Coordinates of C-alpha atoms in Angstrom, one line a residue:
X20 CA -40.8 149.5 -3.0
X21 CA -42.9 151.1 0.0
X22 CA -40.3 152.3 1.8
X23 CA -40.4 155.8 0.5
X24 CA -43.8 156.4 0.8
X25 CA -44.7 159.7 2.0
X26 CA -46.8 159.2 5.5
X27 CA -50.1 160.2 4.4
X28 CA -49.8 157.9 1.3
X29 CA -48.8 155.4 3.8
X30 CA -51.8 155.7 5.9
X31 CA -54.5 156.2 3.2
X32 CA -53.2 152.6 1.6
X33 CA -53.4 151.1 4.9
X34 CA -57.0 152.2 5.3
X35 CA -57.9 151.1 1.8
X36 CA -56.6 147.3 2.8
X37 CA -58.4 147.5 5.8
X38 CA -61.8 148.6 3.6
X39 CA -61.1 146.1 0.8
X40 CA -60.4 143.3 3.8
X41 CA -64.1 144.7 4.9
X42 CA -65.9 144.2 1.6
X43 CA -64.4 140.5 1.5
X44 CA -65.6 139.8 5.4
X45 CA -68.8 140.8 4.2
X46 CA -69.2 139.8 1.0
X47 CA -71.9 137.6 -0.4
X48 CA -69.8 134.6 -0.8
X49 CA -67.5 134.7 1.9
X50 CA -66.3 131.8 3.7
X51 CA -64.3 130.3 7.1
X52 CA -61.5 130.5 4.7
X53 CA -61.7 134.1 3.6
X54 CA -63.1 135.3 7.0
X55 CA -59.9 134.1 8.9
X56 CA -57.4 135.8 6.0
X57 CA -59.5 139.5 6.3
X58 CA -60.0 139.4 9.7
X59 CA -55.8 138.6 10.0
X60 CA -55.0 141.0 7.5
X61 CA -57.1 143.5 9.6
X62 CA -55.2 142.9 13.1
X63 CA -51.9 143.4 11.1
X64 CA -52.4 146.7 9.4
X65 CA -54.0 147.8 12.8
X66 CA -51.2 146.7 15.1
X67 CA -48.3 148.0 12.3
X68 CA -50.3 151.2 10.6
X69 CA -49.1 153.5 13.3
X70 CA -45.0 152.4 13.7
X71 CA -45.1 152.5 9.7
X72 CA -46.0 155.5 9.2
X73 CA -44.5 157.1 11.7
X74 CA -41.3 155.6 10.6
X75 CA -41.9 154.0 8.0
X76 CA -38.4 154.7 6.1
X77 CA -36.2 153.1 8.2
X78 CA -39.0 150.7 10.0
X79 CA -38.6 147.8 7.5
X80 CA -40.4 145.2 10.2
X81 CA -43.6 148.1 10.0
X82 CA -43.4 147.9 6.2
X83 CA -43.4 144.2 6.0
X84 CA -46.2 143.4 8.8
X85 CA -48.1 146.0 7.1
X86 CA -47.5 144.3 3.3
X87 CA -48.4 141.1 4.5
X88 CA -51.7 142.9 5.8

């Protein structure tokens, strides 16, 4: 479903994950648990962000890395 997403609306989501991952690291009853899950989700959607939107129509590897983010 997020393969035709225009770039900008690419990167924009990707920055809101990253913020919402943020408000769970931080959050007042965060954990080991929930700290390792944001702080993975976080390394994904910075090592994909760029390849997906770049190409993120034909990219499906950038699109998945970055969903699982």
């Amino acid at each position: 479903l997020t393969m035709s997403l225009p770039k900008e609306l690419t990167a924009s989501t990707g920055m809101d994950a990253v913020i919402r991952s943020l408000e769970s690291y931080f959050g007042k009853k965060a954990n080991p648990l929930t700290d390792t899950v944001c702080l993975q989700g976080m390394r994904s959607i910075y090592r994909w962000i760029g390849r997906a939107v770049a190409d993120g129509a034909r990219d499906v590897e950038a699109r998945e890395k970055m969903l699982i983010g």
